[in-house]
mmCIF file of C-alpha atoms in Angstrom:
data_model
loop_
_atom_site.group_PDB
_atom_site.id
_atom_site.type_symbol
_atom_site.label_atom_id
_atom_site.label_comp_id
_atom_site.label_asym_id
_atom_site.label_seq_id
_atom_site.Cartn_x
_atom_site.Cartn_y
_atom_site.Cartn_z
ATOM 1 C CA MET F 1117 0.000 0.000 0.000
ATOM 2 C CA LEU F 1118 1.255 3.469 -0.890
ATOM 3 C CA ALA F 1119 2.030 5.654 2.097
ATOM 4 C CA LYS F 1120 -0.489 8.376 2.860
ATOM 5 C CA ARG F 1121 0.863 11.911 2.584
ATOM 6 C CA ILE F 1122 0.669 14.903 4.916
ATOM 7 C CA ILE F 1123 0.790 18.216 3.051
ATOM 8 C CA PRO F 1124 0.926 21.585 4.817
ATOM 9 C CA CYS F 1125 -0.694 24.242 2.643
ATOM 10 C CA LEU F 1126 0.565 27.794 2.631
ATOM 11 C CA ASP F 1127 -1.940 30.262 1.232
ATOM 12 C CA VAL F 1128 0.122 33.241 0.116
ATOM 13 C CA LYS F 1129 -1.171 36.802 -0.233
ATOM 14 C CA ASP F 1130 1.166 39.712 -0.870
ATOM 15 C CA GLY F 1131 4.192 37.611 0.086
ATOM 16 C CA GLU F 1132 2.947 36.346 3.449
ATOM 17 C CA THR F 1133 1.131 33.221 4.572
ATOM 18 C CA VAL F 1134 -2.503 33.820 5.503
ATOM 19 C CA LYS F 1135 -5.367 31.664 6.749
ATOM 20 C CA GLY F 1136 -9.082 32.263 6.978
ATOM 21 C CA THR F 1137 -12.409 30.514 7.566
ATOM 22 C CA ASN F 1138 -14.678 29.525 4.660
ATOM 23 C CA PHE F 1139 -12.244 31.393 2.361
ATOM 24 C CA VAL F 1140 -12.659 34.786 4.145
ATOM 25 C CA ASN F 1141 -11.466 36.628 7.293
ATOM 26 C CA LEU F 1142 -7.779 36.163 6.552
ATOM 27 C CA ARG F 1143 -5.083 36.535 9.205
ATOM 28 C CA SER F 1144 -1.307 36.371 8.910
ATOM 29 C CA ALA F 1145 0.527 33.133 9.644
ATOM 30 C CA GLY F 1146 4.128 34.070 8.842
ATOM 31 C CA ASP F 1147 6.765 33.958 6.126
ATOM 32 C CA PRO F 1148 6.020 31.192 3.590
ATOM 33 C CA VAL F 1149 9.647 30.288 2.931
ATOM 34 C CA GLU F 1150 10.491 29.951 6.624
ATOM 35 C CA LEU F 1151 7.324 27.973 7.294
ATOM 36 C CA GLY F 1152 8.078 25.700 4.362
ATOM 37 C CA LYS F 1153 11.573 25.059 5.669
ATOM 38 C CA ALA F 1154 10.227 24.210 9.116
ATOM 39 C CA TYR F 1155 7.654 21.786 7.722
ATOM 40 C CA SER F 1156 10.277 20.115 5.568
ATOM 41 C CA GLU F 1157 12.473 19.594 8.619
ATOM 42 C CA GLN F 1158 9.506 18.260 10.643
ATOM 43 C CA GLY F 1159 8.778 15.499 8.150
ATOM 44 C CA ALA F 1160 6.043 16.834 5.886
ATOM 45 C CA ASP F 1161 5.764 14.733 2.734
ATOM 46 C CA GLU F 1162 5.045 17.619 0.397
ATOM 47 C CA LEU F 1163 4.152 21.315 0.495
ATOM 48 C CA ALA F 1164 1.610 23.398 -1.368
ATOM 49 C CA PHE F 1165 1.979 27.132 -1.976
ATOM 50 C CA LEU F 1166 -1.151 28.783 -3.316
ATOM 51 C CA ASP F 1167 -1.310 32.429 -4.317
ATOM 52 C CA ILE F 1168 -4.929 32.766 -3.261
ATOM 53 C CA THR F 1169 -5.670 36.102 -4.922
ATOM 54 C CA ALA F 1170 -3.783 35.690 -8.193
ATOM 55 C CA SER F 1171 -6.793 34.672 -10.282
ATOM 56 C CA HIS F 1172 -9.107 37.186 -8.632
ATOM 57 C CA GLU F 1173 -6.756 40.128 -9.111
ATOM 58 C CA GLY F 1174 -5.492 39.037 -12.513
ATOM 59 C CA ARG F 1175 -1.911 38.613 -11.345
ATOM 60 C CA LYS F 1176 0.589 35.905 -12.196
ATOM 61 C CA THR F 1177 2.044 33.787 -9.453
ATOM 62 C CA PHE F 1178 5.387 35.315 -8.687
ATOM 63 C CA THR F 1179 8.451 33.155 -9.165
ATOM 64 C CA GLU F 1180 10.818 34.798 -6.698
ATOM 65 C CA MET F 1181 9.260 33.019 -3.728
ATOM 66 C CA VAL F 1182 9.308 29.712 -5.620
ATOM 67 C CA THR F 1183 13.035 30.095 -6.235
ATOM 68 C CA ARG F 1184 13.638 30.773 -2.537
ATOM 69 C CA VAL F 1185 11.536 27.778 -1.509
ATOM 70 C CA ALA F 1186 13.371 25.479 -3.919
ATOM 71 C CA ALA F 1187 16.686 26.559 -2.423
ATOM 72 C CA THR F 1188 15.412 25.937 1.106
ATOM 73 C CA VAL F 1189 13.359 22.723 1.204
ATOM 74 C CA ASN F 1190 14.202 19.166 0.183
ATOM 75 C CA ILE F 1191 10.691 17.791 -0.369
ATOM 76 C CA PRO F 1192 8.386 18.141 -3.386
ATOM 77 C CA PHE F 1193 6.187 21.209 -3.544
ATOM 78 C CA THR F 1194 3.273 22.386 -5.651
ATOM 79 C CA VAL F 1195 2.584 25.989 -6.659
ATOM 80 C CA GLY F 1196 -0.774 27.372 -7.752
ATOM 81 C CA GLY F 1197 -2.560 30.621 -8.437
ATOM 82 C CA GLY F 1198 -2.871 32.617 -11.639
ATOM 83 C CA ILE F 1199 -1.624 29.837 -13.929
ATOM 84 C CA GLY F 1200 -3.357 30.185 -17.268
ATOM 85 C CA GLU F 1201 -0.959 29.005 -19.968
ATOM 86 C CA LEU F 1202 2.048 26.791 -20.584
ATOM 87 C CA ARG F 1203 4.556 29.605 -20.181
ATOM 88 C CA ASP F 1204 3.340 30.064 -16.575
ATOM 89 C CA VAL F 1205 3.945 26.386 -15.903
ATOM 90 C CA ASP F 1206 7.357 26.478 -17.533
ATOM 91 C CA ARG F 1207 8.408 29.521 -15.499
ATOM 92 C CA LEU F 1208 7.392 27.908 -12.192
ATOM 93 C CA LEU F 1209 8.997 24.560 -12.960
ATOM 94 C CA CYS F 1210 12.199 26.306 -14.004
ATOM 95 C CA ALA F 1211 12.118 28.200 -10.694
ATOM 96 C CA GLY F 1212 12.077 24.870 -8.851
ATOM 97 C CA ALA F 1213 8.461 23.792 -8.353
ATOM 98 C CA ASP F 1214 7.731 20.076 -8.751
ATOM 99 C CA LYS F 1215 4.051 20.430 -9.670
ATOM 100 C CA VAL F 1216 1.588 23.143 -10.546
ATOM 101 C CA SER F 1217 -2.003 23.466 -9.412
ATOM 102 C CA VAL F 1218 -4.640 24.889 -11.741
ATOM 103 C CA ASN F 1219 -8.192 25.736 -10.761
ATOM 104 C CA SER F 1220 -10.073 28.697 -12.237
ATOM 105 C CA ALA F 1221 -8.201 28.657 -15.541
ATOM 106 C CA ALA F 1222 -8.978 24.967 -16.032
ATOM 107 C CA LEU F 1223 -12.678 25.508 -15.365
ATOM 108 C CA ARG F 1224 -12.755 28.336 -17.879
ATOM 109 C CA ARG F 1225 -10.690 26.441 -20.467
ATOM 110 C CA PRO F 1226 -10.495 22.706 -19.706
ATOM 111 C CA GLU F 1227 -8.064 22.163 -22.592
ATOM 112 C CA LEU F 1228 -5.374 23.675 -20.358
ATOM 113 C CA ILE F 1229 -5.262 20.350 -18.471
ATOM 114 C CA ASP F 1230 -4.561 18.432 -21.698
ATOM 115 C CA GLU F 1231 -1.862 20.925 -22.659
ATOM 116 C CA ILE F 1232 -0.029 20.707 -19.325
ATOM 117 C CA ALA F 1233 -0.266 16.913 -19.185
ATOM 118 C CA ASN F 1234 0.879 16.479 -22.784
ATOM 119 C CA HIS F 1235 3.713 18.990 -22.552
ATOM 120 C CA PHE F 1236 5.086 18.371 -19.065
ATOM 121 C CA GLY F 1237 3.541 15.039 -18.012
ATOM 122 C CA SER F 1238 0.501 14.190 -15.912
ATOM 123 C CA GLN F 1239 2.613 14.049 -12.752
ATOM 124 C CA VAL F 1240 3.111 17.831 -12.969
ATOM 125 C CA CYS F 1241 -0.591 18.662 -13.263
ATOM 126 C CA VAL F 1242 -2.641 18.972 -10.074
ATOM 127 C CA VAL F 1243 -6.185 20.218 -10.599
ATOM 128 C CA ALA F 1244 -7.614 21.992 -7.571
ATOM 129 C CA ILE F 1245 -11.378 21.946 -7.171
ATOM 130 C CA ASP F 1246 -13.120 24.285 -4.724
ATOM 131 C CA ALA F 1247 -16.709 23.141 -4.227
ATOM 132 C CA ARG F 1248 -19.587 23.963 -1.914
ATOM 133 C CA GLN F 1249 -22.426 21.618 -0.988
ATOM 134 C CA ASP F 1250 -25.906 23.138 -0.971
ATOM 135 C CA SER F 1251 -28.869 22.159 1.198
ATOM 136 C CA ASP F 1252 -29.974 19.612 -1.400
ATOM 137 C CA GLY F 1253 -26.619 17.828 -1.204
ATOM 138 C CA HIS F 1254 -25.403 19.058 -4.618
ATOM 139 C CA TRP F 1255 -21.739 20.059 -4.886
ATOM 140 C CA THR F 1256 -21.070 23.146 -7.036
ATOM 141 C CA CYS F 1257 -17.599 24.126 -8.261
ATOM 142 C CA TYR F 1258 -16.398 27.701 -7.714
ATOM 143 C CA LEU F 1259 -13.974 30.017 -9.517
ATOM 144 C CA ASN F 1260 -11.542 32.665 -8.276
ATOM 145 C CA GLY F 1261 -10.772 31.437 -4.787
ATOM 146 C CA GLY F 1262 -14.341 30.466 -3.986
ATOM 147 C CA ARG F 1263 -15.888 33.750 -5.112
ATOM 148 C CA VAL F 1264 -17.791 32.800 -8.274
ATOM 149 C CA PRO F 1265 -20.132 29.789 -8.628
ATOM 150 C CA THR F 1266 -20.151 27.809 -11.864
ATOM 151 C CA GLU F 1267 -22.596 25.382 -13.433
ATOM 152 C CA ARG F 1268 -20.140 22.509 -13.051
ATOM 153 C CA SER F 1269 -20.753 19.852 -10.411
ATOM 154 C CA LEU F 1270 -17.911 18.377 -8.383
ATOM 155 C CA PHE F 1271 -18.165 14.794 -9.560
ATOM 156 C CA GLU F 1272 -18.669 15.336 -13.278
ATOM 157 C CA TRP F 1273 -15.875 17.912 -13.347
ATOM 158 C CA ALA F 1274 -13.535 15.609 -11.405
ATOM 159 C CA HIS F 1275 -14.203 12.821 -13.920
ATOM 160 C CA GLU F 1276 -13.418 15.151 -16.843
ATOM 161 C CA VAL F 1277 -10.261 16.354 -15.102
ATOM 162 C CA GLN F 1278 -9.030 12.769 -14.884
ATOM 163 C CA GLU F 1279 -9.930 12.020 -18.494
ATOM 164 C CA ARG F 1280 -7.993 15.075 -19.658
ATOM 165 C CA GLY F 1281 -4.810 13.822 -18.021
ATOM 166 C CA ALA F 1282 -4.493 15.427 -14.587
ATOM 167 C CA GLY F 1283 -2.173 13.557 -12.236
ATOM 168 C CA GLU F 1284 -3.979 14.441 -9.001
ATOM 169 C CA ILE F 1285 -7.064 16.252 -7.739
ATOM 170 C CA LEU F 1286 -6.910 18.611 -4.766
ATOM 171 C CA PHE F 1287 -10.485 18.854 -3.500
ATOM 172 C CA THR F 1288 -11.341 21.585 -1.010
ATOM 173 C CA SER F 1289 -14.756 21.565 0.612
ATOM 174 C CA MET F 1290 -15.681 25.218 1.082
ATOM 175 C CA ASN F 1291 -18.224 24.175 3.711
ATOM 176 C CA HIS F 1292 -15.486 22.614 5.813
ATOM 177 C CA ASP F 1293 -12.645 25.085 5.177
ATOM 178 C CA GLY F 1294 -11.225 26.472 8.414
ATOM 179 C CA VAL F 1295 -14.107 25.114 10.511
ATOM 180 C CA LYS F 1296 -11.935 22.315 12.006
ATOM 181 C CA ALA F 1297 -14.825 19.854 12.295
ATOM 182 C CA GLY F 1298 -13.427 17.170 9.995
ATOM 183 C CA PHE F 1299 -13.037 16.641 6.255
ATOM 184 C CA ALA F 1300 -15.844 16.057 3.726
ATOM 185 C CA ASN F 1301 -15.385 12.300 3.957
ATOM 186 C CA ASP F 1302 -18.535 11.243 2.093
ATOM 187 C CA ALA F 1303 -17.624 13.287 -0.969
ATOM 188 C CA LEU F 1304 -13.984 12.224 -0.724
ATOM 189 C CA ARG F 1305 -14.938 8.555 -0.568
ATOM 190 C CA ARG F 1306 -17.099 8.937 -3.668
ATOM 191 C CA LEU F 1307 -14.241 10.630 -5.514
ATOM 192 C CA SER F 1308 -11.761 7.964 -4.420
ATOM 193 C CA ASP F 1309 -14.094 5.119 -5.345
ATOM 194 C CA THR F 1310 -14.906 6.430 -8.825
ATOM 195 C CA LEU F 1311 -11.539 7.832 -9.923
ATOM 196 C CA SER F 1312 -8.150 6.196 -10.392
ATOM 197 C CA ILE F 1313 -5.898 9.212 -9.780
ATOM 198 C CA PRO F 1314 -4.879 10.299 -6.265
ATOM 199 C CA ILE F 1315 -7.224 12.539 -4.288
ATOM 200 C CA ILE F 1316 -5.826 15.166 -1.910
ATOM 201 C CA ALA F 1317 -8.297 16.168 0.799
ATOM 202 C CA SER F 1318 -8.490 19.784 1.925
ATOM 203 C CA GLY F 1319 -10.761 21.660 4.314
ATOM 204 C CA GLY F 1320 -11.713 20.667 7.838
ATOM 205 C CA ALA F 1321 -8.662 19.441 9.755
ATOM 206 C CA GLY F 1322 -8.995 20.252 13.442
ATOM 207 C CA CYS F 1323 -7.428 17.337 15.322
ATOM 208 C CA MET F 1324 -5.355 14.244 14.638
ATOM 209 C CA GLN F 1325 -8.446 12.023 14.523
ATOM 210 C CA HIS F 1326 -9.682 13.972 11.518
ATOM 211 C CA PHE F 1327 -6.580 12.879 9.593
ATOM 212 C CA ARG F 1328 -7.207 9.271 10.580
ATOM 213 C CA ASP F 1329 -10.809 9.543 9.424
ATOM 214 C CA VAL F 1330 -9.972 11.142 6.083
ATOM 215 C CA PHE F 1331 -7.665 8.242 5.276
ATOM 216 C CA THR F 1332 -9.963 5.482 6.534
ATOM 217 C CA GLU F 1333 -13.472 6.837 5.890
ATOM 218 C CA GLY F 1334 -12.660 9.314 3.122
ATOM 219 C CA ARG F 1335 -10.086 7.020 1.475
ATOM 220 C CA ALA F 1336 -8.012 10.046 0.502
ATOM 221 C CA ASP F 1337 -4.449 9.553 -0.697
ATOM 222 C CA ALA F 1338 -3.174 12.705 0.988
ATOM 223 C CA ALA F 1339 -4.448 15.228 3.516
ATOM 224 C CA LEU F 1340 -3.730 18.917 3.241
ATOM 225 C CA ALA F 1341 -4.096 21.348 6.125
ATOM 226 C CA ALA F 1342 -3.048 24.853 7.058
ATOM 227 C CA SER F 1343 -3.988 26.548 10.325
ATOM 228 C CA VAL F 1344 -3.543 23.509 12.582
ATOM 229 C CA PHE F 1345 0.086 23.408 11.448
ATOM 230 C CA HIS F 1346 0.684 27.165 11.123
ATOM 231 C CA PHE F 1347 -0.519 27.961 14.637
ATOM 232 C CA GLY F 1348 1.060 24.963 16.376
ATOM 233 C CA GLU F 1349 -2.132 23.052 17.150
ATOM 234 C CA ILE F 1350 -0.812 19.825 15.630
ATOM 235 C CA SER F 1351 2.826 18.866 15.143
ATOM 236 C CA ILE F 1352 3.660 16.812 12.084
ATOM 237 C CA PRO F 1353 5.928 14.296 13.892
ATOM 238 C CA GLU F 1354 3.250 13.615 16.523
ATOM 239 C CA LEU F 1355 0.577 13.342 13.851
ATOM 240 C CA LYS F 1356 2.567 10.817 11.872
ATOM 241 C CA HIS F 1357 3.288 8.650 14.890
ATOM 242 C CA TYR F 1358 -0.388 8.766 15.837
ATOM 243 C CA LEU F 1359 -1.435 7.691 12.352
ATOM 244 C CA GLN F 1360 1.052 4.833 12.438
ATOM 245 C CA THR F 1361 -0.422 3.577 15.718
ATOM 246 C CA GLU F 1362 -3.849 3.709 14.022
ATOM 247 C CA GLY F 1363 -2.602 1.301 11.356
ATOM 248 C CA ILE F 1364 -2.204 3.837 8.573
ATOM 249 C CA THR F 1365 0.819 3.505 6.274
ATOM 250 C CA ILE F 1366 2.805 6.712 6.647
ATOM 251 C CA ARG F 1367 6.416 7.796 6.128
ATOM 252 C CA LEU F 1368 8.118 8.601 9.426
#
């Protein structure tokens, strides 16, 4: 069995790490390069750096931070935000990123997924999906950092993403984001059961048991979290040892 992965996520705005609740009410969490270095040293399996306002404000993800991260950490990391064409991907990979994450641009022009996968390989292409569940149980995908609803549903879009060649899906439940009440395990399990590519769970981590549940009940391949790591509520070494005692395959 492949080891499950723990991925700290650093949402970057104006050069600093921020964290909010349900995608709003942001507060500072520190320097992204220093945080990334600390997580690498603590045993994180991967890192994710997301420029959370790049699409909304029409900016390109800056490469200077990516270059600094690449010189500082020794684990794979993904960069997302404002990626709309192959030259953006090329610039970030040349700066040292291992993967890129696309979200709004892929929803607007799904062919971008094919282009990235064909040009750089599926392993480079992570498609992030931000979705909110309504009172009827329907999951709707959102653009621009959770600001703009679309007509695409989570499960049909995830299937198309896989068919177009994405290597992984990073699914964030907007309902669960920052609430710390657990991941969207029912939706994650459905994604994992119907797709063959890895699913990264995001939104809802509040305690170590939530990570156990997302791997056992949600059947996710990786779990991504932010504030519980940024503000010292959960330490990665303790989390990994806990998961091992719960019978989950994890790299120590």
